[in-house]
Amino acid sequence: MKNIKTLFVWLAFLLLAAQFSQAQTASQEQIEKGKYLAVAGDCIACHTAPEGMPFAGGLPMHTPFGVLYSTNITPDKNTGIGKYSYELFRQTMHEGKGSAGHLYPAMPYTSYTLLTEEDTQALYAYFMSLPAVMQVNRDNEIAFPFNLRFGLGFWKALFAEDTSFEKDPDKSVNWNRGNYLVNALGHCGECHTPRNFTMELDLTRPMQGNVIAGFEASDITPGRLIAQGWTKPELASLFKNGYSDKGTVFGEMSMVVYHSLSRLNESDMNAVTSYLLDSDKPVEAKPIIARTPDKKAAGHNTYVNMCSGCHGLEGQGKPKIAPAMQSNATINRPSLYNSVAVLLRGIPSQKYNATTAFYAMDSFEELSNQEMADLINYMRKAWTDESPNVTADQVSRIRDELEGDGLIGVGSGHAEF
Amino acid sequence: MSQTINMNINGQQIGPVEVSDHTMMIEFLHEKLNLTGTKFGCGAGVCHACVVLVDNEDGTTSVERSCISGAGYFDGKKVRTVEGHAKTNEQGEVSELSPVQQAFLEHYSFQCGWCTSGFVNTATALVEKLAKNPINKDQVEKTVEDALQDNICRCTGYVKYYQAVKELILKTPGLTV
């Protein structure tokens, strides 16, 4: 009799143990999934300060209203999100309301609201599994009245909705996955969709490009990308490596590539490129535009003397040193903004992987507005489909804007004594 | 296509001379003027072995990379190369090195010497700037590091170059306060 009792106790224990270990493995899978989703959502880019602990926050974000600091999202009980229940975490991600109250929309909850319940749970499991870092959040430097968080409640009531992601039944599984990655996790629209005067995303012009922090987040609508000659392999190359036949990524986008896009798995990469080009089939490639430049044009000598050393007399570039100007997507677009901004700001040297780094580009702010317009027209005429109709006035407006923001020459490697 | 250019190199008026579009400044110095002291290193504007000095009208001096700048960029400008720093006698022989050159010799700053002309030019620009705007003694180390950080050396590991410039700045009256 006693033996049978012992047996029951053992059986009960084994059953419990089995159940317990099953729960453990499920949660380990969930954590791994959450880790990948956090990469696809590029959480680390904003929630880590330069040389700071991962996910411990502290990155300054400059907005028209003042400076915001990203927060500690490690599970530290006092300074992080250690006390967050799943419900509160979900509310933060989907509704922008955390323990401190309404969040500024620098946190892209207007995109994350599209996350599925399952993915939100996985993200919660992952963040709760991270090592807790004790780092007190910095106070935001936001001017009155925007520092009053209850005001955000009104903003949200007007502009933010807790919606869920809806699959388009007419599109493929692959396309729908791409849509989810681009619009929910990737929150691409937060930069690439223009905002109106209330800082609300202007959803009548989705992904049509937007100037942010002195560079233009490009128009990435399928029509524009196809007009520029992007194909799926080329977009994938840009996202995987940071460079492609159509040029390199620069500015904030290089961080997006480094932390997030380059780490997507192959099927997700295919989904993203299929969605961006709005096609499950391969997109037809366009020949590279390589006309002989007009040697009598006004911009010719400027190009020869100041650009051709790296970008080549025929705009062919130097592999892994300087991108080609032929069919370069930065120049081959109706908008003039980045052509001027790159010339005025320069680009710091960018290391893309262990064997590939493109060299720093100087700022050429010493060029006059007319010289710059001539130079851009010279390149447009030879190596793009755009008409060479840039004027000095247009350049001047962009120069004034960048000058006002103190951004000219910042990325340069140029020495002067 | 070609351009017709004029410039002043080491005090001597050059031109008018015709250069073709693909003539970079370093090629112009080597092939047309026989000024071979400027060295071609990476060819991509990174190592700064090829830098020359341009004296601007506003009194500043720019350090320019001759391997990636077309000769035409220097049209109408006042340029100094490594050949222009030492004093020469009537026969054109070097009679006295510049203080920077002398300091590099005394400190055994270089071994193969490929980067040396670039270091001489950058350091010269720095010393001249300090003569106009002296700095505190405790800023010298950082100022030297900041000024020379773009010049790459693959033999001596920078220490002897930096020490030479630092010592020269500290011992030359008027460069520090």
Coordinates of C-alpha atoms in Angstrom, one line a residue:
Chain A
M1 CA 0.0 0.0 0.0
K2 CA 2.8 2.4 1.0
N3 CA 4.6 1.4 -2.2
I4 CA 1.6 2.4 -4.3
K5 CA 1.4 5.8 -2.6
T6 CA 5.0 6.4 -3.3
L7 CA 4.5 5.4 -6.9
F8 CA 1.7 7.9 -7.3
V9 CA 3.8 10.7 -5.8
W10 CA 6.6 9.9 -8.2
L11 CA 4.2 9.8 -11.1
A12 CA 2.7 13.1 -10.2
F13 CA 6.1 14.6 -9.8
L14 CA 7.3 13.3 -13.2
L15 CA 4.1 14.6 -14.9
L16 CA 4.7 18.0 -13.4
A17 CA 8.3 18.0 -14.3
A18 CA 7.5 17.1 -17.9
Q19 CA 4.9 19.9 -18.1
F20 CA 7.4 22.3 -16.6
S21 CA 10.1 21.5 -19.1
Q22 CA 7.7 21.8 -21.9
A23 CA 6.8 25.2 -20.8
Q24 CA 10.5 26.1 -20.7
T25 CA 11.2 25.0 -24.3
A26 CA 8.1 26.8 -25.6
S27 CA 9.3 29.9 -23.9
Q28 CA 12.9 29.5 -25.2
E29 CA 11.4 29.3 -28.7
Q30 CA 9.4 32.3 -28.0
I31 CA 12.4 34.2 -26.8
E32 CA 14.4 33.3 -30.0
K33 CA 11.4 34.4 -32.0
G34 CA 11.2 37.7 -30.1
K35 CA 14.9 38.3 -30.6
Y36 CA 14.5 38.0 -34.4
L37 CA 11.4 40.3 -34.3
A38 CA 13.3 42.9 -32.2
V39 CA 16.0 42.9 -35.0
A40 CA 13.3 43.2 -37.7
G41 CA 11.8 46.1 -35.6
D42 CA 15.2 47.7 -35.2
C43 CA 14.5 48.4 -31.5
I44 CA 18.2 48.5 -30.6
A45 CA 18.9 51.5 -32.9
C46 CA 16.9 53.9 -30.8
H47 CA 17.1 52.2 -27.4
T48 CA 20.9 52.2 -27.2
A49 CA 23.0 55.3 -26.7
P50 CA 26.4 55.6 -28.5
E51 CA 28.7 53.2 -26.7
G52 CA 25.9 52.5 -24.2
M53 CA 24.6 49.2 -23.0
P54 CA 22.2 47.5 -25.5
F55 CA 18.6 48.4 -24.9
A56 CA 19.4 50.6 -21.9
G57 CA 18.2 53.7 -23.7
G58 CA 19.6 57.3 -23.6
L59 CA 19.9 58.1 -27.3
P60 CA 19.0 61.7 -27.9
M61 CA 16.4 62.3 -30.6
H62 CA 16.1 65.8 -31.9
T63 CA 12.6 66.9 -32.8
P64 CA 11.2 70.3 -33.7
F65 CA 9.8 70.4 -30.1
G66 CA 13.1 69.6 -28.3
V67 CA 15.2 66.6 -27.4
L68 CA 13.7 63.3 -26.4
Y69 CA 15.8 60.5 -24.9
S70 CA 15.0 56.9 -25.6
T71 CA 14.3 54.7 -22.5
N72 CA 15.7 51.7 -20.8
I73 CA 13.8 48.6 -22.1
T74 CA 15.9 46.0 -20.2
P75 CA 14.0 44.2 -17.4
D76 CA 15.5 46.2 -14.6
K77 CA 12.9 46.5 -11.9
N78 CA 13.5 50.1 -11.1
T79 CA 14.9 51.8 -14.1
G80 CA 13.7 49.5 -16.9
I81 CA 10.6 47.7 -17.8
G82 CA 11.1 44.9 -15.2
K83 CA 7.8 45.7 -13.5
Y84 CA 5.8 45.7 -16.7
S85 CA 3.1 43.1 -17.0
Y86 CA 2.4 41.7 -20.4
E87 CA -0.8 43.9 -20.5
L88 CA 1.2 47.0 -19.9
F89 CA 3.8 46.1 -22.4
R90 CA 1.1 45.4 -25.0
Q91 CA -0.5 48.7 -24.2
T92 CA 2.8 50.5 -24.7
M93 CA 3.5 48.8 -28.0
H94 CA 0.0 49.1 -29.4
E95 CA -1.4 52.3 -27.8
G96 CA 1.6 54.2 -26.8
K97 CA 0.8 54.3 -23.1
G98 CA 3.4 53.0 -20.7
S99 CA 4.0 53.4 -16.9
A100 CA 4.9 57.0 -17.4
G101 CA 1.7 57.8 -19.3
H102 CA 1.3 58.7 -22.9
L103 CA 4.4 58.2 -25.0
Y104 CA 5.7 60.7 -27.6
P105 CA 5.2 59.3 -31.1
A106 CA 9.0 59.0 -31.5
M107 CA 8.2 55.5 -30.3
P108 CA 6.6 54.1 -33.4
Y109 CA 3.5 52.7 -31.7
T110 CA 1.4 54.0 -34.6
S111 CA 3.2 51.2 -36.6
Y112 CA 3.6 48.7 -33.8
T113 CA -0.1 48.7 -33.2
L114 CA -0.3 46.4 -36.3
L115 CA 1.8 43.7 -34.6
T116 CA 0.0 40.4 -34.0
E117 CA -0.7 39.3 -30.5
E118 CA 1.6 36.3 -30.9
D119 CA 4.5 38.6 -32.0
T120 CA 3.9 41.1 -29.2
Q121 CA 4.0 38.1 -26.7
A122 CA 7.3 36.9 -28.2
L123 CA 8.8 40.4 -28.0
Y124 CA 7.7 40.6 -24.3
A125 CA 9.3 37.2 -23.7
Y126 CA 12.6 38.3 -25.3
F127 CA 12.9 41.7 -23.5
M128 CA 12.1 40.0 -20.2
S129 CA 14.9 37.5 -20.9
L130 CA 17.6 40.2 -21.4
P131 CA 20.1 41.0 -18.7
A132 CA 18.7 43.8 -16.5
V133 CA 20.7 47.0 -16.8
M134 CA 20.4 49.6 -14.1
Q135 CA 20.3 52.9 -16.0
V136 CA 18.1 55.8 -15.1
N137 CA 16.2 57.3 -18.0
R138 CA 17.2 60.9 -18.9
D139 CA 14.6 63.6 -18.6
N140 CA 13.4 64.8 -22.0
E141 CA 14.1 68.4 -22.9
I142 CA 10.8 69.4 -24.4
A143 CA 9.5 72.9 -24.4
F144 CA 6.1 73.9 -22.9
P145 CA 3.4 73.0 -23.8
F146 CA 4.6 69.9 -25.5
N147 CA 6.1 68.7 -22.3
L148 CA 2.7 68.0 -20.9
R149 CA 2.1 64.4 -21.6
F150 CA -1.7 64.6 -21.3
G151 CA -1.6 66.7 -24.4
L152 CA -0.4 63.6 -26.2
G153 CA -3.6 62.0 -25.3
F154 CA -5.5 64.5 -27.5
W155 CA -3.0 64.0 -30.3
K156 CA -3.4 60.3 -30.0
A157 CA -7.2 60.5 -29.9
L158 CA -7.1 62.4 -33.2
F159 CA -4.4 60.5 -35.0
A160 CA -3.5 57.2 -33.4
E161 CA -5.7 54.2 -33.5
D162 CA -5.2 50.7 -32.1
T163 CA -5.7 48.8 -35.3
S164 CA -4.6 45.3 -36.2
F165 CA -2.9 44.1 -39.3
E166 CA -5.2 42.9 -42.0
K167 CA -4.0 40.6 -44.8
D168 CA -4.9 41.5 -48.3
P169 CA -6.6 38.4 -49.6
D170 CA -5.8 39.3 -53.2
K171 CA -2.1 39.2 -52.6
S172 CA 0.3 36.4 -51.9
V173 CA 1.4 35.2 -48.5
N174 CA 4.9 36.5 -49.4
W175 CA 3.6 40.0 -50.2
N176 CA 1.5 40.1 -47.1
R177 CA 4.5 39.1 -45.0
G178 CA 6.5 41.9 -46.7
N179 CA 3.7 44.3 -45.9
Y180 CA 3.8 43.3 -42.2
L181 CA 7.6 43.6 -42.0
V182 CA 7.7 47.0 -43.7
N183 CA 4.7 48.6 -42.1
A184 CA 4.4 47.0 -38.7
L185 CA 7.8 45.8 -37.5
G186 CA 10.1 47.8 -39.8
H187 CA 8.1 51.0 -39.2
C188 CA 9.6 52.3 -42.5
G189 CA 6.8 54.8 -42.9
E190 CA 7.9 56.6 -39.7
C191 CA 10.6 58.2 -41.8
H192 CA 9.6 57.6 -45.4
T193 CA 6.0 58.9 -45.2
P194 CA 5.7 62.6 -45.0
R195 CA 4.1 64.2 -41.9
N196 CA 1.7 67.0 -41.9
F197 CA 1.9 70.1 -39.6
T198 CA 0.6 68.2 -36.6
M199 CA 3.4 65.6 -37.1
E200 CA 0.8 63.1 -38.0
L201 CA 1.9 60.7 -40.8
D202 CA 0.2 61.8 -44.0
L203 CA -1.3 58.5 -45.0
T204 CA -2.6 59.9 -48.3
R205 CA 1.0 60.0 -49.4
P206 CA 2.4 56.7 -48.0
M207 CA 6.2 56.1 -48.4
Q208 CA 6.5 59.1 -50.8
G209 CA 9.6 60.5 -49.1
N210 CA 10.2 63.0 -46.3
V211 CA 13.1 65.2 -45.3
I212 CA 14.2 64.2 -41.8
A213 CA 17.4 65.4 -40.0
G214 CA 18.9 66.9 -43.1
F215 CA 18.5 64.1 -45.5
E216 CA 15.5 62.9 -47.4
A217 CA 14.2 59.5 -46.6
S218 CA 13.6 58.4 -50.2
D219 CA 10.3 58.0 -52.0
I220 CA 10.1 54.2 -51.8
T221 CA 6.8 53.6 -53.6
P222 CA 6.9 50.8 -56.1
G223 CA 6.4 53.2 -59.0
R224 CA 9.5 55.3 -58.0
L225 CA 11.7 52.2 -57.2
I226 CA 10.9 50.6 -60.5
A227 CA 11.4 53.9 -62.4
Q228 CA 14.9 54.0 -60.8
G229 CA 15.6 50.5 -62.1
W230 CA 15.6 48.7 -58.8
T231 CA 15.2 44.9 -58.9
K232 CA 14.7 42.5 -56.1
P233 CA 18.3 41.3 -56.0
E234 CA 19.6 44.9 -56.1
L235 CA 17.3 46.0 -53.2
A236 CA 18.4 42.9 -51.3
S237 CA 22.0 43.7 -52.0
L238 CA 21.4 47.2 -50.6
F239 CA 19.7 45.9 -47.5
K240 CA 22.2 43.1 -47.0
N241 CA 25.4 45.0 -47.7
G242 CA 24.6 48.7 -47.6
Y243 CA 25.7 49.2 -51.2
S244 CA 24.4 48.2 -54.6
D245 CA 24.7 49.2 -58.3
K246 CA 22.4 52.1 -57.5
G247 CA 24.6 53.6 -54.8
T248 CA 25.1 53.2 -51.1
V249 CA 23.0 54.0 -48.0
F250 CA 23.9 56.9 -45.9
G251 CA 22.7 58.9 -42.9
E252 CA 20.3 57.2 -40.5
M253 CA 19.5 54.5 -43.1
S254 CA 23.0 53.0 -42.7
M255 CA 22.1 52.2 -39.1
V256 CA 18.9 50.6 -40.2
V257 CA 20.8 48.4 -42.6
Y258 CA 23.4 47.5 -40.0
H259 CA 21.2 46.7 -37.1
S260 CA 18.1 45.4 -38.9
L261 CA 17.8 44.8 -42.6
S262 CA 21.1 43.0 -43.1
R263 CA 20.0 40.5 -40.5
L264 CA 16.7 39.5 -42.1
N265 CA 16.5 35.9 -43.2
E266 CA 16.2 35.1 -46.8
S267 CA 12.5 34.5 -47.0
D268 CA 11.8 37.7 -45.2
M269 CA 14.2 39.6 -47.4
N270 CA 12.3 38.3 -50.4
A271 CA 9.0 39.3 -48.8
V272 CA 10.2 42.8 -48.2
T273 CA 11.6 43.3 -51.7
S274 CA 8.4 41.7 -53.2
Y275 CA 6.3 44.1 -51.2
L276 CA 8.3 47.2 -52.0
L277 CA 8.3 46.5 -55.7
D278 CA 4.7 45.2 -55.5
S279 CA 5.5 42.0 -57.4
D280 CA 6.0 38.4 -56.6
K281 CA 7.6 37.8 -59.9
P282 CA 11.1 39.1 -60.7
V283 CA 11.1 42.8 -61.8
E284 CA 12.8 43.5 -65.1
A285 CA 16.2 45.1 -64.8
K286 CA 17.0 48.3 -66.6
P287 CA 20.3 49.0 -68.3
I288 CA 22.6 51.3 -66.4
I289 CA 22.5 54.8 -67.7
A290 CA 26.0 55.7 -69.0
R291 CA 25.9 58.4 -71.5
T292 CA 29.1 60.2 -72.4
P293 CA 29.0 63.4 -70.3
D294 CA 28.7 66.7 -72.1
K295 CA 32.3 68.1 -71.9
K296 CA 31.2 71.6 -72.9
A297 CA 28.6 71.8 -70.1
A298 CA 29.1 74.2 -67.3
G299 CA 29.5 71.5 -64.6
H300 CA 32.2 69.6 -66.5
N301 CA 35.3 71.2 -65.0
T302 CA 33.9 71.0 -61.5
Y303 CA 33.2 67.3 -61.9
V304 CA 36.6 66.6 -63.5
N305 CA 38.5 68.6 -60.8
M306 CA 36.6 67.7 -57.7
C307 CA 34.7 64.5 -58.2
S308 CA 36.3 62.3 -60.9
G309 CA 39.2 61.3 -58.7
C310 CA 36.9 58.9 -56.9
H311 CA 33.7 58.7 -58.9
G312 CA 35.4 58.3 -62.3
L313 CA 35.5 60.5 -65.4
E314 CA 32.6 58.4 -66.8
G315 CA 30.8 58.3 -63.5
Q316 CA 31.7 54.6 -63.1
G317 CA 32.9 54.9 -59.5
K318 CA 35.6 52.8 -57.8
P319 CA 34.5 49.5 -56.4
K320 CA 34.3 49.5 -52.6
I321 CA 35.7 53.1 -52.5
A322 CA 33.2 55.4 -54.0
P323 CA 29.8 54.5 -55.6
A324 CA 29.1 54.9 -59.3
M325 CA 27.2 58.0 -60.4
Q326 CA 25.7 56.1 -63.3
S327 CA 22.0 55.3 -62.5
N328 CA 22.8 56.4 -58.9
A329 CA 19.4 56.5 -57.1
T330 CA 20.3 59.6 -55.1
I331 CA 20.7 61.6 -58.3
N332 CA 18.2 59.7 -60.5
R333 CA 15.1 61.0 -58.8
P334 CA 12.9 64.1 -59.3
S335 CA 13.8 65.4 -55.8
L336 CA 16.9 67.4 -55.6
Y337 CA 17.3 67.3 -51.9
N338 CA 19.8 64.6 -51.3
S339 CA 22.0 65.6 -54.2
V340 CA 22.5 68.9 -52.6
A341 CA 22.6 67.6 -49.0
V342 CA 25.4 65.1 -49.8
L343 CA 27.5 67.8 -51.5
L344 CA 27.0 70.2 -48.6
R345 CA 27.3 67.7 -45.7
G346 CA 29.6 65.1 -47.0
I347 CA 29.3 61.5 -45.8
P348 CA 31.5 59.9 -43.1
S349 CA 33.3 56.8 -44.0
Q350 CA 31.0 53.8 -43.7
K351 CA 32.0 50.3 -42.7
Y352 CA 29.5 47.8 -44.0
N353 CA 31.2 44.5 -43.2
A354 CA 34.6 43.0 -42.4
T355 CA 35.9 43.5 -46.0
T356 CA 33.9 46.4 -47.2
A357 CA 34.1 50.1 -46.2
F358 CA 33.4 53.0 -48.5
Y359 CA 35.5 56.1 -47.9
A360 CA 34.5 59.4 -46.5
M361 CA 33.2 62.0 -48.9
D362 CA 34.2 65.5 -48.2
S363 CA 31.8 68.4 -47.9
F364 CA 32.0 70.6 -51.0
E365 CA 30.3 73.6 -49.4
E366 CA 32.8 75.9 -51.1
L367 CA 30.9 75.4 -54.4
S368 CA 28.6 78.3 -55.1
N369 CA 24.9 77.6 -55.5
Q370 CA 25.3 78.1 -59.3
E371 CA 28.3 75.7 -59.5
M372 CA 26.4 73.1 -57.6
A373 CA 23.3 73.4 -59.8
D374 CA 25.5 73.1 -62.9
L375 CA 27.3 70.1 -61.4
I376 CA 24.0 68.3 -60.5
N377 CA 22.6 69.1 -64.0
Y378 CA 25.8 67.7 -65.6
M379 CA 25.4 64.4 -63.7
R380 CA 21.6 64.3 -64.3
K381 CA 22.1 64.7 -68.0
A382 CA 24.7 62.0 -68.3
W383 CA 23.7 59.4 -65.9
T384 CA 20.0 59.7 -65.0
D385 CA 16.5 59.9 -66.6
E386 CA 15.9 63.3 -64.9
S387 CA 15.9 66.6 -66.7
P388 CA 18.8 68.9 -66.0
N389 CA 16.6 71.7 -64.8
V390 CA 18.1 72.4 -61.3
T391 CA 18.5 76.1 -60.5
A392 CA 20.8 78.0 -58.1
D393 CA 17.7 79.2 -56.2
Q394 CA 16.6 75.6 -55.5
V395 CA 20.1 74.8 -54.2
S396 CA 20.1 78.0 -52.1
R397 CA 16.9 77.1 -50.3
I398 CA 18.3 73.7 -49.3
R399 CA 21.6 75.2 -48.3
D400 CA 19.8 77.7 -46.0
E401 CA 17.8 75.0 -44.4
L402 CA 20.8 72.8 -43.7
E403 CA 22.8 75.9 -42.5
G404 CA 20.0 76.7 -40.1
D405 CA 20.2 73.3 -38.6
G406 CA 24.0 73.5 -38.3
L407 CA 24.4 70.4 -40.6
I408 CA 26.8 71.7 -43.2
G409 CA 30.2 70.0 -43.4
V410 CA 29.5 67.8 -40.4
G411 CA 30.2 64.5 -42.2
S412 CA 33.4 65.7 -43.9
G413 CA 36.9 64.4 -43.5
H414 CA 38.3 67.6 -44.8
A415 CA 41.2 69.3 -42.9
E416 CA 41.8 73.0 -42.8
F417 CA 44.4 74.9 -40.7
Chain B
M1 CA 38.8 67.8 -73.3
S2 CA 41.4 69.7 -71.5
Q3 CA 41.8 72.8 -69.3
T4 CA 44.4 75.6 -69.4
I5 CA 45.6 76.3 -65.9
N6 CA 48.0 78.6 -64.0
M7 CA 49.2 78.2 -60.5
N8 CA 51.9 79.2 -58.1
I9 CA 53.9 76.2 -56.8
N10 CA 56.5 76.8 -54.0
G11 CA 56.7 80.5 -55.0
Q12 CA 57.2 79.8 -58.7
Q13 CA 54.6 80.8 -61.3
I14 CA 53.6 77.8 -63.5
G15 CA 51.6 78.1 -66.7
P16 CA 49.5 78.7 -68.6
V17 CA 49.7 75.0 -69.3
E18 CA 47.2 72.6 -70.8
V19 CA 46.2 69.5 -68.8
S20 CA 43.8 66.8 -69.9
D21 CA 40.7 65.9 -67.9
H22 CA 42.2 62.8 -66.4
T23 CA 45.3 64.5 -65.0
M24 CA 45.2 64.3 -61.3
M25 CA 47.3 66.8 -59.4
I26 CA 49.9 64.3 -58.3
E27 CA 50.5 63.2 -61.9
F28 CA 50.9 66.9 -62.9
L29 CA 53.5 67.4 -60.2
H30 CA 55.4 64.2 -61.1
E31 CA 55.2 64.2 -64.9
K32 CA 55.0 67.8 -65.9
L33 CA 57.0 69.5 -63.1
N34 CA 59.4 66.7 -62.0
L35 CA 58.3 67.4 -58.4
T36 CA 58.5 63.7 -57.2
G37 CA 58.6 64.3 -53.5
T38 CA 54.9 64.0 -53.2
K39 CA 54.1 60.3 -52.9
F40 CA 51.2 58.3 -54.4
G41 CA 49.9 56.0 -51.7
C42 CA 46.3 54.6 -51.7
G43 CA 45.1 56.6 -54.7
A44 CA 41.7 56.9 -53.0
G45 CA 42.2 59.9 -50.7
V46 CA 42.5 58.0 -47.5
C47 CA 46.2 57.7 -46.5
H48 CA 47.2 61.4 -46.9
A49 CA 50.7 60.5 -48.2
C50 CA 50.0 62.7 -51.2
V51 CA 48.8 65.9 -49.5
V52 CA 49.9 69.3 -50.6
L53 CA 49.2 72.7 -49.0
V54 CA 47.1 75.4 -50.5
D55 CA 47.5 78.9 -49.1
N56 CA 44.0 80.5 -49.2
E57 CA 43.4 84.2 -49.7
D58 CA 41.9 84.5 -46.2
G59 CA 45.2 83.4 -44.7
T60 CA 44.2 79.8 -43.9
T61 CA 45.9 76.8 -45.3
S62 CA 44.1 73.8 -46.7
V63 CA 45.6 70.3 -46.8
E64 CA 44.5 68.8 -50.1
R65 CA 44.9 65.3 -51.4
S66 CA 46.6 65.4 -54.8
C67 CA 45.7 61.8 -55.8
I68 CA 42.0 62.5 -56.0
S69 CA 42.0 66.2 -57.0
G70 CA 42.2 67.1 -60.6
A71 CA 45.1 69.5 -61.5
G72 CA 42.4 71.9 -62.6
Y73 CA 41.2 72.2 -59.1
F74 CA 44.4 74.1 -58.3
D75 CA 44.0 76.6 -61.1
G76 CA 44.9 80.0 -59.8
K77 CA 45.8 78.7 -56.3
K78 CA 49.0 79.0 -54.3
V79 CA 50.4 75.5 -53.7
R80 CA 53.2 74.3 -51.5
T81 CA 54.7 70.8 -51.8
V82 CA 57.3 69.0 -49.7
E83 CA 60.0 70.5 -52.0
G84 CA 59.1 74.0 -50.9
H85 CA 59.9 73.9 -47.1
A86 CA 63.7 73.7 -46.8
K87 CA 66.0 76.7 -47.5
T88 CA 68.2 76.4 -50.5
N89 CA 71.5 78.2 -51.5
E90 CA 72.2 79.9 -54.7
Q91 CA 73.1 76.7 -56.4
G92 CA 69.6 75.3 -55.5
E93 CA 71.0 72.9 -53.0
V94 CA 69.3 72.4 -49.6
S95 CA 71.1 74.5 -47.0
E96 CA 68.8 74.2 -44.1
L97 CA 65.8 71.9 -43.4
S98 CA 62.5 73.3 -42.1
P99 CA 62.0 72.9 -38.4
V100 CA 59.4 70.2 -39.0
Q101 CA 61.7 68.2 -41.3
Q102 CA 64.6 68.6 -38.8
A103 CA 62.5 67.4 -36.0
F104 CA 61.4 64.3 -37.9
L105 CA 65.1 63.5 -38.7
E106 CA 66.1 63.9 -35.1
H107 CA 63.3 61.7 -33.8
Y108 CA 63.9 58.9 -36.4
S109 CA 60.2 59.5 -37.1
F110 CA 60.1 57.5 -40.3
Q111 CA 61.5 54.3 -41.8
C112 CA 60.5 53.7 -45.4
G113 CA 59.6 57.4 -45.8
W114 CA 56.6 56.9 -48.1
C115 CA 54.2 58.8 -45.8
T116 CA 56.8 61.4 -44.8
S117 CA 56.0 64.2 -47.3
G118 CA 52.4 64.0 -46.2
F119 CA 53.3 64.2 -42.6
V120 CA 55.7 67.1 -43.2
N121 CA 53.0 69.1 -45.0
T122 CA 50.2 68.5 -42.4
A123 CA 52.6 69.2 -39.5
T124 CA 53.9 72.3 -41.2
A125 CA 50.3 73.6 -41.6
L126 CA 49.7 72.9 -37.9
V127 CA 52.9 74.7 -36.7
E128 CA 52.1 77.7 -38.9
K129 CA 48.5 77.9 -37.5
L130 CA 49.8 77.8 -33.9
A131 CA 52.2 80.7 -34.7
K132 CA 49.1 82.7 -35.4
N133 CA 46.9 81.2 -32.7
P134 CA 49.0 79.8 -29.9
I135 CA 47.5 77.2 -27.5
N136 CA 47.9 76.2 -23.9
K137 CA 50.7 73.7 -23.2
D138 CA 48.3 71.1 -21.9
Q139 CA 46.4 71.1 -25.2
V140 CA 49.4 70.3 -27.3
E141 CA 49.1 66.5 -27.2
K142 CA 45.5 66.5 -28.3
T143 CA 46.0 69.2 -30.9
V144 CA 48.8 67.1 -32.5
E145 CA 46.7 63.9 -32.4
D146 CA 43.8 65.7 -34.0
A147 CA 45.8 67.4 -36.7
L148 CA 47.8 64.3 -37.7
Q149 CA 45.0 61.7 -37.4
D150 CA 44.3 61.5 -41.1
N151 CA 47.9 60.7 -42.0
I152 CA 48.6 57.0 -42.2
C153 CA 52.0 55.4 -41.5
R154 CA 52.6 51.7 -41.7
C155 CA 56.2 51.5 -40.3
T156 CA 56.9 53.4 -37.1
G157 CA 53.4 53.5 -35.6
Y158 CA 53.1 57.2 -35.3
V159 CA 54.7 57.6 -31.9
K160 CA 57.9 59.2 -33.2
Y161 CA 56.1 61.4 -35.6
Y162 CA 53.8 62.7 -32.8
Q163 CA 56.6 63.1 -30.4
A164 CA 58.6 65.1 -32.9
V165 CA 55.8 67.5 -33.6
K166 CA 54.8 67.8 -29.9
E167 CA 58.4 68.6 -28.9
L168 CA 58.8 71.1 -31.7
I169 CA 55.7 72.9 -30.7
L170 CA 56.7 73.0 -27.0
K171 CA 60.2 74.2 -27.6
T172 CA 59.4 76.8 -30.3
P173 CA 58.6 80.2 -28.7
G174 CA 55.2 81.7 -29.7
L175 CA 53.4 78.4 -30.4
T176 CA 52.1 77.9 -26.9
V177 CA 51.1 80.4 -24.2

